[in-house]
XYZ file of C-alpha atoms in Angstrom:
87
model
C 3.003 3.712 -31.794
C 3.587 -0.004 -31.358
C 1.551 -0.118 -28.143
C -1.521 1.371 -29.858
C -1.879 -1.113 -32.709
C -4.861 -3.498 -32.938
C -4.291 -6.864 -31.309
C -0.695 -6.370 -30.176
C -0.160 -7.483 -26.593
C 3.186 -6.720 -24.991
C 4.532 -9.764 -23.123
C 7.372 -8.156 -21.199
C 9.049 -4.835 -20.607
C 12.670 -3.848 -20.184
C 13.793 -2.655 -16.773
C 15.146 0.877 -16.573
C 18.878 0.775 -15.980
C 18.861 4.046 -14.034
C 19.820 3.883 -10.371
C 21.850 1.450 -8.358
C 21.994 -2.114 -9.740
C 22.824 -3.452 -6.259
C 19.784 -1.741 -4.739
C 17.562 -2.995 -7.575
C 18.830 -6.556 -7.067
C 18.279 -6.352 -3.298
C 14.760 -4.989 -3.734
C 13.870 -7.781 -6.184
C 15.179 -10.326 -3.665
C 13.072 -8.757 -0.898
C 9.994 -8.835 -3.168
C 10.696 -12.468 -4.088
C 10.849 -13.510 -0.415
C 7.761 -11.453 0.363
C 5.791 -13.173 -2.427
C 6.760 -16.603 -1.095
C 6.243 -16.018 2.639
C 3.847 -13.129 3.426
C 0.439 -13.595 1.737
C -1.279 -11.200 4.177
C 1.218 -8.335 3.741
C -0.130 -5.133 2.095
C 2.738 -5.132 -0.420
C 1.962 -8.755 -1.372
C -1.722 -7.882 -1.827
C -0.759 -4.909 -4.016
C 1.550 -7.036 -6.199
C -1.080 -9.776 -6.426
C -3.606 -7.197 -7.657
C -1.151 -5.994 -10.324
C -0.413 -9.592 -11.351
C -4.165 -10.275 -11.648
C -4.438 -7.238 -13.933
C -2.035 -9.022 -16.291
C 0.966 -6.777 -15.684
C 4.369 -8.181 -16.730
C 6.698 -9.585 -14.052
C 9.086 -6.629 -13.895
C 6.205 -4.144 -13.804
C 4.561 -5.657 -10.730
C 7.888 -6.386 -9.026
C 9.032 -2.774 -9.525
C 5.660 -1.444 -8.373
C 5.850 -3.703 -5.300
C 9.380 -2.527 -4.508
C 8.226 1.090 -4.784
C 5.269 0.388 -2.468
C 7.587 -1.386 0.007
C 10.005 1.564 0.070
C 7.184 4.066 0.630
C 5.777 2.045 3.541
C 9.258 1.505 5.021
C 10.101 5.216 4.741
C 6.815 6.146 6.408
C 7.424 3.766 9.306
C 10.999 4.984 9.839
C 9.867 8.609 9.726
C 7.049 7.856 12.200
C 9.484 6.073 14.531
C 12.009 8.923 14.420
C 9.252 11.440 15.160
C 8.203 9.413 18.216
C 11.677 9.531 19.788
C 12.153 12.083 22.564
C 14.029 15.183 21.442
C 17.573 15.224 22.806
C 19.288 18.483 23.651
């Protein structure tokens, strides 16, 4: 394939158009703010590691958004589990 040939180095990748465009846009905006304001955040550190590996912009932004959603889901689930059970 094209990605296996000698010295070829892919500069960018196309974003998958599956899923909600509004959600994708919102997640990219969240990642953009996070990159600019939270250098000690675990998601920032993860994206910085991917960027240092030479990953294209959309690859590390999508990976960061996925990491953010997993952490957010875990925290919400933990919070809901800590609430007292109502009858």
